[in-house]
PDB file of C-alpha atoms in Angstrom:
ATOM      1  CA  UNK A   1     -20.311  10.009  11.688  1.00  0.00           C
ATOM      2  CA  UNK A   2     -20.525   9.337  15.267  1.00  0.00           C
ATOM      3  CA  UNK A   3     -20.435  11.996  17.888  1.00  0.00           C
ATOM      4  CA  UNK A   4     -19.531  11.812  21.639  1.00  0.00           C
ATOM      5  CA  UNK A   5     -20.173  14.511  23.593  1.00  0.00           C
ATOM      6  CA  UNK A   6     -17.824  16.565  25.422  1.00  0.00           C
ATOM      7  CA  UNK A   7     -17.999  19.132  27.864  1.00  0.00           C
ATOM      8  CA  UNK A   8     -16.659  22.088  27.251  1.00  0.00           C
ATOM      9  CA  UNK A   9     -17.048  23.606  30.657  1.00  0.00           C
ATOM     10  CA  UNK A  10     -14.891  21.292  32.185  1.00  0.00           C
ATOM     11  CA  UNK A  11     -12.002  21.341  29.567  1.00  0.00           C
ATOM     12  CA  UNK A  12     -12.291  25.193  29.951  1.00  0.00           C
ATOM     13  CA  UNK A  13     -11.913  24.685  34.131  1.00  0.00           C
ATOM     14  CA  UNK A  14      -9.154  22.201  33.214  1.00  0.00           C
ATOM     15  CA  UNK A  15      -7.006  24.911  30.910  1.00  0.00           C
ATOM     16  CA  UNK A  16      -7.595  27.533  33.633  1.00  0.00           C
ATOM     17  CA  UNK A  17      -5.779  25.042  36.440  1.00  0.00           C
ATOM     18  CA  UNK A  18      -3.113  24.591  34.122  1.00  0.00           C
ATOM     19  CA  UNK A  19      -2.586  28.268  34.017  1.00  0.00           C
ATOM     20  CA  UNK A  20      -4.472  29.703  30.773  1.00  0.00           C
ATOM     21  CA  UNK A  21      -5.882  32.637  31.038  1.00  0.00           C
ATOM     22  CA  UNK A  22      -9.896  32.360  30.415  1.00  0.00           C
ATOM     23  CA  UNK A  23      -9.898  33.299  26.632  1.00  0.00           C
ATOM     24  CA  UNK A  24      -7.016  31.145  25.626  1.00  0.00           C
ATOM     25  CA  UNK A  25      -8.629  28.233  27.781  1.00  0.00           C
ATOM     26  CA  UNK A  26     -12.273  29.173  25.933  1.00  0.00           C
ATOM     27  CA  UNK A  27     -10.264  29.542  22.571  1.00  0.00           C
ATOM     28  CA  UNK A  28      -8.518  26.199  22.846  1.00  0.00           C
ATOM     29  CA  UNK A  29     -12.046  24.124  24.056  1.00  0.00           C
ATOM     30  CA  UNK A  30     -13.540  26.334  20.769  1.00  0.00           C
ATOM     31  CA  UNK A  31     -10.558  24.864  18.370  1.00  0.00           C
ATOM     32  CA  UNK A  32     -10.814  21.500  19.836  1.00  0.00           C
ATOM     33  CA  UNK A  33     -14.877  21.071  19.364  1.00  0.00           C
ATOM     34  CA  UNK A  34     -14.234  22.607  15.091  1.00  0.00           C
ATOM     35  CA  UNK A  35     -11.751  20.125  15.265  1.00  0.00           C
ATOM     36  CA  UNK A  36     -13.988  17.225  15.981  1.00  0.00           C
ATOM     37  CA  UNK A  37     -16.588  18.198  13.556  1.00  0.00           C
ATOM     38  CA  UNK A  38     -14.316  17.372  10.803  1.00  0.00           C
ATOM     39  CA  UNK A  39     -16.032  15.632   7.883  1.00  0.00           C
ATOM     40  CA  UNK A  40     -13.389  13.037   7.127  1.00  0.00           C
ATOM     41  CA  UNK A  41     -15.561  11.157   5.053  1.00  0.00           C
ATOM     42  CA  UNK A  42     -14.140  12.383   2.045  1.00  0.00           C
ATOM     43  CA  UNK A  43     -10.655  11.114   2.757  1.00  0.00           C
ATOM     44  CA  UNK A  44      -9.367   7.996   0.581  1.00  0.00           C
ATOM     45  CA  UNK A  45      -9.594   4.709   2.065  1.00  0.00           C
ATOM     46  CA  UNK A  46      -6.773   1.694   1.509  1.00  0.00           C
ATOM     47  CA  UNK A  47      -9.379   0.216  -1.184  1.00  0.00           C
ATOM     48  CA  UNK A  48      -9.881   3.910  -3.000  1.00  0.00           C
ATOM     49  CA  UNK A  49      -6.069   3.447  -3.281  1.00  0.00           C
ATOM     50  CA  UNK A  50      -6.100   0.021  -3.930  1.00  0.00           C
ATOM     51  CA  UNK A  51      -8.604   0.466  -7.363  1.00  0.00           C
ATOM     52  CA  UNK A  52      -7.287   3.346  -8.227  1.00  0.00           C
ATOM     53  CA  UNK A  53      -3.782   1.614  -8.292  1.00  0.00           C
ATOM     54  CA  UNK A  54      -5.445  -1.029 -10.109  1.00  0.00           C
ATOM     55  CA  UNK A  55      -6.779   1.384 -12.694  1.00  0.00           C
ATOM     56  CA  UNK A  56      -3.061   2.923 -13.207  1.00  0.00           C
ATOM     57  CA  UNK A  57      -1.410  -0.415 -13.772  1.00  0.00           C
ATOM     58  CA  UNK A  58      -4.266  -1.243 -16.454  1.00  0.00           C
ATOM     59  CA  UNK A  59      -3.671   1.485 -18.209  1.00  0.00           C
ATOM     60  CA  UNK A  60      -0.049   1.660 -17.849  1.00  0.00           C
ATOM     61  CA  UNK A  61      -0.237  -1.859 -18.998  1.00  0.00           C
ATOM     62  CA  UNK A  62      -2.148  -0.525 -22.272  1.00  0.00           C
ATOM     63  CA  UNK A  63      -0.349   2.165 -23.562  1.00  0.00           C
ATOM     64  CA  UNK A  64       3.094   0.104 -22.878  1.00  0.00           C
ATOM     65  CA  UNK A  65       1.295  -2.540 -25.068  1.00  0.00           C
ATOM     66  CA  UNK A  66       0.220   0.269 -27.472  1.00  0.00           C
ATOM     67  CA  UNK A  67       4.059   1.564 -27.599  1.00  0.00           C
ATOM     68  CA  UNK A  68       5.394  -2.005 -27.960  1.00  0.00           C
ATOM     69  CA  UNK A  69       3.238  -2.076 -31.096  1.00  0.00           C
ATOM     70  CA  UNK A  70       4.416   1.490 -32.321  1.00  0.00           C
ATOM     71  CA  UNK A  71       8.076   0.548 -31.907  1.00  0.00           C
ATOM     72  CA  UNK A  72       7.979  -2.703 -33.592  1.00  0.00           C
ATOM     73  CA  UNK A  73       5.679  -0.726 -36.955  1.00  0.00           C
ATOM     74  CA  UNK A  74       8.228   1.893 -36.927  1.00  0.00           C
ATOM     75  CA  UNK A  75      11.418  -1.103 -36.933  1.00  0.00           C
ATOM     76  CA  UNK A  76       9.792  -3.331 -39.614  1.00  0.00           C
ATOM     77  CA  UNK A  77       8.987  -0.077 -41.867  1.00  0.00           C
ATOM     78  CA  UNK A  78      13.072   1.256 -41.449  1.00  0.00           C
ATOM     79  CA  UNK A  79      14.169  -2.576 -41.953  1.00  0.00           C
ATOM     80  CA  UNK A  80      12.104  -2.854 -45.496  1.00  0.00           C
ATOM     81  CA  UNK A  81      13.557   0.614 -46.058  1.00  0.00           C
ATOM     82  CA  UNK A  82      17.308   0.043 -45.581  1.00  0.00           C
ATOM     83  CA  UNK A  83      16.609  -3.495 -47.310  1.00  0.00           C
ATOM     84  CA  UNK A  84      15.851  -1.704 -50.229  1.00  0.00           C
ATOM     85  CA  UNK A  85      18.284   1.185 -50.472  1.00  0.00           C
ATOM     86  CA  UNK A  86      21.062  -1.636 -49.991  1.00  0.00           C
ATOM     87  CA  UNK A  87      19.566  -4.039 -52.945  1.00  0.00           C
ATOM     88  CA  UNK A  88      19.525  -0.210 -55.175  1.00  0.00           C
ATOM     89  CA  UNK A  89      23.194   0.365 -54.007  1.00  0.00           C
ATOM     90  CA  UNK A  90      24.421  -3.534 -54.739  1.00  0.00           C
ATOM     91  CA  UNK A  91      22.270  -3.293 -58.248  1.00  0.00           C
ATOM     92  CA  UNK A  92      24.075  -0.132 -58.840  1.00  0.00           C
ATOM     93  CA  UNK A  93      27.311  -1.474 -58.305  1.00  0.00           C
ATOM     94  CA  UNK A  94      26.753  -4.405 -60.348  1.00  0.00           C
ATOM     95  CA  UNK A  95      26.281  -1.996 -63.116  1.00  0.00           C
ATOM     96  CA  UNK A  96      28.582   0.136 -63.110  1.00  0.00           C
ATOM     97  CA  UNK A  97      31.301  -3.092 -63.371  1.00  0.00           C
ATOM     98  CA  UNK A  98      33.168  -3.822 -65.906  1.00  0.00           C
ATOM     99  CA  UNK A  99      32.155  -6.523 -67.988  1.00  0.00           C
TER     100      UNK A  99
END
């Protein structure tokens, strides 16, 4: 991280012309210098979001594959099952006709 200096001494003369009192001038040059010595380097950059958006959309683009596959298991199993309770119900019929 690169650091420029700054001196306090004259942002503290510059808060007292603008009419702060010496501790809130010395407070405010105190806030200002914490805030510069911020360690941003932990913050996500446009790539971190970019891979991690490509990460979602891979595995969003599994499990909807994985679903697909569910779905169509479950439809072929309930289309064999109906298949067969209509073939028992038209065999039944047939049998209990007249002759």
């Amino acid at each position: 991280m690169t650091t420029v200096g700054m001196d306090t001494h004259d942002v503290v003369k510059e808060l007292l012309a603008a009419g702060f009192t010496e501790d809130q001038a010395e407070a405010v040059t105190r806030l200002m210098c914490k805030a510069r010595d911020i360690d941003l380097s932990n913050l996500a950059t446009k790539a971190d979001l970019a891979a991690t958006k490509a990460e979602l959309l891979a595995t969003l683009q599994v499990s909807l594959a994985e679903t697909k596959a569910d779905i169509l298991k479950w439809m072929v199993g309930t289309i064999g099952v109906q298949t067969v309770v209509i073939l028992g119900a038209v065999v039944t019929i047939v049998r209990l006709l007249p002759k």
